[in-house]
Structure formats: C-alpha cells, structure tokens
C-alpha cells in the first residue's frame, strides 16, 4: 500500500483542470469517428446539412483551440482509486474542486453553477456539492484514473427515471427508453449518446445511466444479454426519425450504452441520461509520485 504525499494531490489538481478544459475543446476520437460514419449514412437532406455543420464546428474548435460549445456544463468527475493507494478522500475531493476553479479562472470559462434558490453564481463553476465527484475503486492498480464529464444543461435536462415492475419485462424497459428519447426530441442536441441505467436502487440507477456515457462508442456491456439490448435499442432509437438537431433523419443516436446492477425482486428501475453529439469527456492518470498522463481514451477496467 502506497501512502500518497502532497505531490499526488497537487497533480490531481492540475489534471482536474486540464481534463476539464480538454473535455470542452477536444471532441473524443471515437465520437468524431461515429459522427463521420453518421454523416456518410444520413440520407435526409437537412440532417446531412446539420452533420456537415457539426464537422465544421469541430474543425473550427480544433484550429482555434476554443470551446466546441459555450456551455461549460456541470463538472462531473469519476475518481477510480487504485487499491494499492492510501488516499485521503476529502483531500482528493478538495484538489478536484481547486482544479475546476483554476480551469475556470485561467481559461475564462463561463461559470454555469449557481445556488438552486437564490441563483447566486460564485463565478467558479463550483459550489456546495459541486463539482460532482463519484468514487470507485480499481483492484490491483497503483494509480488513480480521473475521468471528467461536463454535462451541459440541454442534455442533462433530458434525464428520466421510472420504477418499473418486473412484470413490465424487457418490452417495458424498451418502451420507457424510447419514450424518453422521444420526449427529449431536439432539446438535447442530437444525435445523442444515450446512457441507460438498469437495476439497482433509484439513486444508483441514475448514476449508472450517467456512468454509461464514459464508455467509448463502439464498446458493449460485458454481459451478453445487456449487450444485445444495447444493439436493439440503438436500432429502435434510430427508427424514431428525430435526426440531427431534431430536424429529421436516420441518425438520432450515435450509441446506446447500458450499465446495470442487480436489483430487488419486486422492482426494476430504469434511468436515461442523454449526452449531446459532442460526447465530451476527458481522462487522466495520476501516479503516487505526482507523474501524470492525459489518456487518449478511458475504458472500464483500465
């Protein structure tokens, strides 16, 4: 067991800031590939035009190193702590918060975070219980992986939860997910990445739906039954005809990712969390001695 020192937390602060900025300006390679594939197969004239504009948007952000969208989102992080590390969780969370504040200050990011009643905005993209930080553990690892997921309000507002009965079966699961995408319509900037949580409790189910958005497009749940459901759902979602920016077309979603947990015998929670076409996320690895590396792509299990 390695007890980490001050250099570890300083490194976490740095990469928390770097990952936030990278997530806002650099569309991940797998998302770029999925958008290009979508552009080739989209037959609707307006949908095709929208995807051409999306490609122009990405090129412009690349050339000028500017944000892909003005919405800096709610900063959400997953901290995957290696079991070989002895880490102070409170100190780790504080370092991530300082990283968000530094990124906002040093890169003149719009502050999107405010008090839910007074709407007072501290102009730091932080506040009480924000950034949102989820902690998980990686068996056998002697490093920490930090994954950053900025959730813009357009997509985050398209979040849905339903406590289904086991009697609703797989058909009920599919129906609710498709109804949720229909309800989202154009509001979350399609084509979407659709995150689905299945099982667990109500709160865990919602977290799983968001965690599903961390996975690279093209990956599948390791459970064969869940993986088959992902394939079926993507086909069904793309039959809805919502299309790019909701203007019609064959590509409503780039991917449907499902994360699941075992649940109570008398319930079956299902949650949907939408991500816009940007698919923004970034990841970094921090070693005990303070060394860091930005990861080109993070996958579950390393």
Tab-separated table of C-alpha atoms in Angstrom:
chain	number	residue	atom	x	y	z
A	1	UNK	CA	0.000	0.000	0.000
A	2	UNK	CA	1.456	3.364	-1.079
A	3	UNK	CA	0.631	6.357	1.110
A	4	UNK	CA	0.482	9.313	-1.260
A	5	UNK	CA	2.026	12.677	-0.389
A	6	UNK	CA	1.380	16.349	-1.244
A	7	UNK	CA	2.742	15.939	-4.786
A	8	UNK	CA	-0.095	13.491	-5.548
A	9	UNK	CA	-2.839	15.951	-4.595
A	10	UNK	CA	-1.076	18.775	-6.447
A	11	UNK	CA	-1.028	16.557	-9.541
A	12	UNK	CA	-4.739	15.773	-9.122
A	13	UNK	CA	-5.495	19.500	-9.029
A	14	UNK	CA	-3.519	20.047	-12.241
A	15	UNK	CA	-5.105	17.215	-14.198
A	16	UNK	CA	-8.603	18.049	-12.942
A	17	UNK	CA	-8.143	21.454	-14.567
A	18	UNK	CA	-6.518	20.049	-17.701
A	19	UNK	CA	-9.212	17.408	-18.172
A	20	UNK	CA	-11.992	19.980	-17.767
A	21	UNK	CA	-10.533	22.209	-20.479
A	22	UNK	CA	-9.691	19.284	-22.770
A	23	UNK	CA	-13.241	17.917	-22.451
A	24	UNK	CA	-14.645	21.287	-23.547
A	25	UNK	CA	-12.410	21.851	-26.592
A	26	UNK	CA	-11.493	18.389	-27.894
A	27	UNK	CA	-14.203	16.036	-29.156
A	28	UNK	CA	-13.016	12.455	-28.419
A	29	UNK	CA	-11.687	10.403	-31.339
A	30	UNK	CA	-14.390	7.734	-31.048
A	31	UNK	CA	-17.114	10.402	-31.155
A	32	UNK	CA	-15.508	12.010	-34.204
A	33	UNK	CA	-15.473	8.629	-35.927
A	34	UNK	CA	-19.115	7.989	-35.064
A	35	UNK	CA	-20.131	11.430	-36.350
A	36	UNK	CA	-18.269	10.850	-39.612
A	37	UNK	CA	-19.978	7.466	-40.020
A	38	UNK	CA	-23.309	9.146	-39.283
A	39	UNK	CA	-22.624	11.788	-41.930
A	40	UNK	CA	-21.976	9.072	-44.529
A	41	UNK	CA	-25.179	7.181	-43.812
A	42	UNK	CA	-27.551	10.108	-43.228
A	43	UNK	CA	-29.898	10.425	-46.217
A	44	UNK	CA	-32.169	13.213	-45.016
A	45	UNK	CA	-31.058	16.438	-46.757
A	46	UNK	CA	-31.432	18.674	-43.696
A	47	UNK	CA	-29.948	16.033	-41.403
A	48	UNK	CA	-26.956	15.770	-43.735
A	49	UNK	CA	-26.538	19.540	-43.717
A	50	UNK	CA	-26.625	19.599	-39.903
A	51	UNK	CA	-23.885	16.957	-39.715
A	52	UNK	CA	-21.765	18.989	-42.132
A	53	UNK	CA	-22.142	21.968	-39.789
A	54	UNK	CA	-21.183	19.761	-36.845
A	55	UNK	CA	-17.995	18.775	-38.671
A	56	UNK	CA	-17.261	22.470	-39.360
A	57	UNK	CA	-17.839	23.254	-35.680
A	58	UNK	CA	-15.278	20.618	-34.650
A	59	UNK	CA	-12.704	21.826	-37.213
A	60	UNK	CA	-13.110	25.415	-36.013
A	61	UNK	CA	-12.638	24.403	-32.382
A	62	UNK	CA	-9.514	22.435	-33.355
A	63	UNK	CA	-7.994	25.250	-35.387
A	64	UNK	CA	-8.557	27.948	-32.778
A	65	UNK	CA	-8.400	25.790	-29.632
A	66	UNK	CA	-11.742	27.145	-28.462
A	67	UNK	CA	-14.750	25.565	-26.808
A	68	UNK	CA	-16.920	23.380	-29.018
A	69	UNK	CA	-19.971	24.869	-27.247
A	70	UNK	CA	-20.379	27.799	-24.875
A	71	UNK	CA	-21.985	25.589	-22.201
A	72	UNK	CA	-19.264	24.571	-19.751
A	73	UNK	CA	-21.791	22.291	-18.067
A	74	UNK	CA	-21.920	20.876	-14.595
A	75	UNK	CA	-18.445	19.469	-13.866
A	76	UNK	CA	-18.789	15.759	-13.088
A	77	UNK	CA	-15.800	13.561	-12.259
A	78	UNK	CA	-15.267	9.860	-11.658
A	79	UNK	CA	-12.247	9.065	-9.492
A	80	UNK	CA	-11.148	5.442	-9.907
A	81	UNK	CA	-8.783	4.878	-6.979
A	82	UNK	CA	-6.312	2.034	-7.254
A	83	UNK	CA	-6.443	-0.435	-4.377
A	84	UNK	CA	-2.674	-0.036	-3.996
A	85	UNK	CA	-3.057	3.591	-2.877
A	86	UNK	CA	-3.795	5.021	0.559
A	87	UNK	CA	-5.686	8.214	-0.299
A	88	UNK	CA	-7.359	10.889	1.815
A	89	UNK	CA	-10.747	11.153	0.123
A	90	UNK	CA	-11.565	14.606	1.485
A	91	UNK	CA	-8.215	15.937	0.333
A	92	UNK	CA	-8.696	14.327	-3.071
A	93	UNK	CA	-12.123	15.919	-3.499
A	94	UNK	CA	-10.748	19.322	-2.475
A	95	UNK	CA	-7.972	19.020	-5.072
A	96	UNK	CA	-10.524	18.320	-7.806
A	97	UNK	CA	-12.530	21.365	-6.736
A	98	UNK	CA	-9.439	23.579	-6.879
A	99	UNK	CA	-8.742	22.224	-10.346
A	100	UNK	CA	-12.200	23.257	-11.560
A	101	UNK	CA	-11.737	26.714	-10.079
A	102	UNK	CA	-8.309	27.065	-11.718
A	103	UNK	CA	-9.605	25.989	-15.130
A	104	UNK	CA	-12.486	28.453	-14.902
A	105	UNK	CA	-10.204	31.308	-13.828
A	106	UNK	CA	-7.244	30.671	-16.131
A	107	UNK	CA	-9.243	29.908	-19.276
A	108	UNK	CA	-12.073	32.421	-18.766
A	109	UNK	CA	-14.697	29.684	-18.823
A	110	UNK	CA	-18.321	30.679	-18.404
A	111	UNK	CA	-19.478	29.816	-14.904
A	112	UNK	CA	-22.633	27.701	-15.166
A	113	UNK	CA	-23.067	26.844	-11.466
A	114	UNK	CA	-25.390	28.724	-9.112
A	115	UNK	CA	-27.467	28.346	-5.944
A	116	UNK	CA	-30.732	26.482	-6.695
A	117	UNK	CA	-32.974	29.080	-4.975
A	118	UNK	CA	-31.182	32.436	-4.936
A	119	UNK	CA	-29.438	31.687	-8.276
A	120	UNK	CA	-26.333	33.390	-6.890
A	121	UNK	CA	-23.355	32.452	-9.072
A	122	UNK	CA	-19.886	32.341	-7.450
A	123	UNK	CA	-18.279	32.509	-10.927
A	124	UNK	CA	-16.034	29.494	-10.204
A	125	UNK	CA	-18.051	26.600	-11.679
A	126	UNK	CA	-18.083	25.240	-8.133
A	127	UNK	CA	-20.474	25.451	-5.211
A	128	UNK	CA	-21.941	23.377	-2.422
A	129	UNK	CA	-21.515	19.712	-3.532
A	130	UNK	CA	-20.245	20.762	-6.962
A	131	UNK	CA	-18.163	19.543	-8.734
A	132	UNK	CA	-19.957	16.234	-8.548
A	133	UNK	CA	-17.406	13.538	-7.731
A	134	UNK	CA	-18.105	9.798	-7.872
A	135	UNK	CA	-15.591	7.473	-6.226
A	136	UNK	CA	-14.924	3.931	-7.419
A	137	UNK	CA	-12.043	1.539	-6.848
A	138	UNK	CA	-9.718	-0.312	-9.223
A	139	UNK	CA	-8.430	-3.616	-7.889
A	140	UNK	CA	-4.676	-4.084	-8.189
A	141	UNK	CA	-3.908	-0.610	-9.579
A	142	UNK	CA	-1.277	1.678	-8.051
A	143	UNK	CA	-2.592	4.843	-9.706
A	144	UNK	CA	-5.736	6.965	-9.892
A	145	UNK	CA	-7.752	7.465	-13.058
A	146	UNK	CA	-9.752	10.691	-13.180
A	147	UNK	CA	-12.475	10.904	-15.815
A	148	UNK	CA	-14.156	14.248	-16.471
A	149	UNK	CA	-17.672	14.530	-17.923
A	150	UNK	CA	-19.094	18.053	-18.360
A	151	UNK	CA	-22.896	17.867	-18.567
A	152	UNK	CA	-24.484	20.795	-20.382
A	153	UNK	CA	-27.979	21.691	-19.286
A	154	UNK	CA	-29.558	20.940	-22.661
A	155	UNK	CA	-28.621	17.283	-22.399
A	156	UNK	CA	-28.761	16.964	-18.598
A	157	UNK	CA	-32.323	18.301	-18.591
A	158	UNK	CA	-33.191	15.227	-20.652
A	159	UNK	CA	-32.872	12.841	-17.701
A	160	UNK	CA	-35.565	10.308	-16.860
A	161	UNK	CA	-36.246	7.669	-14.207
A	162	UNK	CA	-39.030	5.139	-13.879
A	163	UNK	CA	-39.518	2.428	-11.298
A	164	UNK	CA	-40.817	-0.413	-13.450
A	165	UNK	CA	-42.362	-3.617	-12.217
A	166	UNK	CA	-40.660	-6.926	-13.092
A	167	UNK	CA	-43.926	-7.781	-14.869
A	168	UNK	CA	-43.200	-4.988	-17.383
A	169	UNK	CA	-40.388	-7.166	-18.724
A	170	UNK	CA	-37.895	-6.240	-21.430
A	171	UNK	CA	-40.690	-4.730	-23.512
A	172	UNK	CA	-41.415	-2.252	-20.722
A	173	UNK	CA	-37.734	-1.332	-20.459
A	174	UNK	CA	-37.524	-0.639	-24.190
A	175	UNK	CA	-40.781	1.307	-24.211
A	176	UNK	CA	-39.651	3.658	-21.439
A	177	UNK	CA	-36.270	4.312	-23.064
A	178	UNK	CA	-37.823	5.068	-26.447
A	179	UNK	CA	-40.455	7.300	-24.831
A	180	UNK	CA	-37.651	9.162	-23.045
A	181	UNK	CA	-35.757	9.788	-26.291
A	182	UNK	CA	-38.982	10.955	-27.924
A	183	UNK	CA	-39.578	13.316	-25.012
A	184	UNK	CA	-36.030	14.659	-25.389
A	185	UNK	CA	-36.678	15.220	-29.102
A	186	UNK	CA	-34.417	18.044	-30.321
A	187	UNK	CA	-33.861	19.585	-26.870
A	188	UNK	CA	-30.536	17.896	-26.064
A	189	UNK	CA	-28.801	18.476	-29.446
A	190	UNK	CA	-28.969	15.108	-31.229
A	191	UNK	CA	-27.525	12.845	-32.498
A	192	UNK	CA	-27.311	11.596	-28.939
A	193	UNK	CA	-25.271	9.232	-26.892
A	194	UNK	CA	-27.979	7.615	-24.784
A	195	UNK	CA	-26.875	6.467	-21.347
A	196	UNK	CA	-29.135	3.910	-19.693
A	197	UNK	CA	-29.078	2.657	-16.118
A	198	UNK	CA	-30.839	-0.597	-15.372
A	199	UNK	CA	-31.480	-2.121	-11.942
A	200	UNK	CA	-30.060	-1.226	-8.562
A	201	UNK	CA	-31.945	1.362	-6.495
A	202	UNK	CA	-33.421	4.635	-7.776
A	203	UNK	CA	-30.292	6.646	-6.973
A	204	UNK	CA	-27.813	4.025	-8.210
A	205	UNK	CA	-29.805	3.604	-11.429
A	206	UNK	CA	-29.459	7.306	-12.252
A	207	UNK	CA	-25.715	7.214	-11.556
A	208	UNK	CA	-25.332	4.166	-13.812
A	209	UNK	CA	-27.089	5.982	-16.665
A	210	UNK	CA	-24.517	8.761	-16.464
A	211	UNK	CA	-21.600	6.377	-15.960
A	212	UNK	CA	-22.627	4.679	-19.226
A	213	UNK	CA	-21.624	7.891	-21.021
A	214	UNK	CA	-17.982	7.370	-20.039
A	215	UNK	CA	-17.633	4.354	-22.314
A	216	UNK	CA	-16.177	4.790	-25.819
A	217	UNK	CA	-18.607	4.483	-28.706
A	218	UNK	CA	-18.405	1.014	-30.181
A	219	UNK	CA	-17.915	-0.677	-26.812
A	220	UNK	CA	-20.527	-3.013	-25.350
A	221	UNK	CA	-21.575	-4.116	-21.911
A	222	UNK	CA	-19.708	-7.339	-20.999
A	223	UNK	CA	-22.982	-9.062	-20.093
A	224	UNK	CA	-24.256	-10.667	-23.358
A	225	UNK	CA	-27.924	-10.034	-22.559
A	226	UNK	CA	-27.290	-6.359	-21.828
A	227	UNK	CA	-25.053	-6.004	-24.900
A	228	UNK	CA	-27.817	-7.424	-27.086
A	229	UNK	CA	-30.240	-4.913	-25.571
A	230	UNK	CA	-27.844	-2.068	-26.476
A	231	UNK	CA	-27.817	-3.161	-30.120
A	232	UNK	CA	-31.612	-3.467	-30.279
A	233	UNK	CA	-32.150	-0.109	-28.608
A	234	UNK	CA	-29.804	1.744	-30.972
A	235	UNK	CA	-31.683	0.355	-33.963
A	236	UNK	CA	-35.034	1.266	-32.423
A	237	UNK	CA	-33.929	4.785	-31.422
A	238	UNK	CA	-32.705	5.476	-34.943
A	239	UNK	CA	-36.088	4.421	-36.324
A	240	UNK	CA	-37.720	7.302	-34.445
A	241	UNK	CA	-36.749	9.747	-37.190
A	242	UNK	CA	-35.801	12.614	-34.848
A	243	UNK	CA	-32.496	13.022	-36.659
A	244	UNK	CA	-29.651	15.531	-36.231
A	245	UNK	CA	-30.791	18.546	-34.184
A	246	UNK	CA	-34.316	17.112	-34.329
A	247	UNK	CA	-34.803	18.155	-37.965
A	248	UNK	CA	-35.419	14.638	-39.242
A	249	UNK	CA	-33.197	11.849	-40.409
A	250	UNK	CA	-31.870	8.354	-39.876
A	251	UNK	CA	-29.363	9.223	-37.147
A	252	UNK	CA	-30.961	10.126	-33.834
A	253	UNK	CA	-28.281	8.431	-31.705
A	254	UNK	CA	-24.639	7.546	-32.175
A	255	UNK	CA	-24.775	4.922	-29.426
A	256	UNK	CA	-26.887	3.474	-26.637
A	257	UNK	CA	-24.830	2.350	-23.645
A	258	UNK	CA	-26.412	0.399	-20.794
A	259	UNK	CA	-24.877	-0.079	-17.343
A	260	UNK	CA	-26.689	-2.421	-14.971
A	261	UNK	CA	-26.814	-3.657	-11.396
A	262	UNK	CA	-28.728	-6.408	-9.667
A	263	UNK	CA	-31.949	-5.150	-8.120
A	264	UNK	CA	-34.787	-6.070	-5.759
A	265	UNK	CA	-37.067	-8.935	-6.774
A	266	UNK	CA	-40.131	-6.675	-6.800
A	267	UNK	CA	-38.768	-3.716	-8.785
A	268	UNK	CA	-36.832	-2.848	-11.919
A	269	UNK	CA	-35.586	0.760	-12.066
A	270	UNK	CA	-34.686	2.208	-15.469
A	271	UNK	CA	-32.954	5.562	-15.995
A	272	UNK	CA	-31.969	7.541	-19.094
A	273	UNK	CA	-29.284	10.242	-19.209
A	274	UNK	CA	-28.696	11.949	-22.547
A	275	UNK	CA	-25.402	13.313	-23.853
A	276	UNK	CA	-25.358	15.680	-26.831
A	277	UNK	CA	-23.472	14.989	-30.058
A	278	UNK	CA	-20.248	16.423	-28.588
A	279	UNK	CA	-19.875	13.373	-26.338
A	280	UNK	CA	-17.495	15.407	-24.235
A	281	UNK	CA	-15.222	13.630	-21.759
A	282	UNK	CA	-11.538	13.511	-20.900
A	283	UNK	CA	-9.400	11.305	-18.688
A	284	UNK	CA	-6.054	11.431	-16.916
A	285	UNK	CA	-3.947	9.073	-14.826
A	286	UNK	CA	-2.117	10.165	-11.679
A	287	UNK	CA	0.721	8.141	-10.130
A	288	UNK	CA	1.738	8.264	-6.450
A	289	UNK	CA	4.862	10.333	-7.157
A	290	UNK	CA	2.853	13.042	-8.943
A	291	UNK	CA	3.534	11.910	-12.506
A	292	UNK	CA	0.518	12.352	-14.756
A	293	UNK	CA	-0.625	11.497	-18.246
A	294	UNK	CA	-3.692	12.515	-20.217
A	295	UNK	CA	-5.352	9.392	-21.589
A	296	UNK	CA	-6.486	9.356	-25.203
A	297	UNK	CA	-9.346	7.060	-24.190
A	298	UNK	CA	-10.511	5.585	-20.906
A	299	UNK	CA	-12.199	2.190	-20.752
A	300	UNK	CA	-13.674	0.305	-17.792
A	301	UNK	CA	-11.037	-1.891	-16.205
A	302	UNK	CA	-8.152	0.264	-17.397
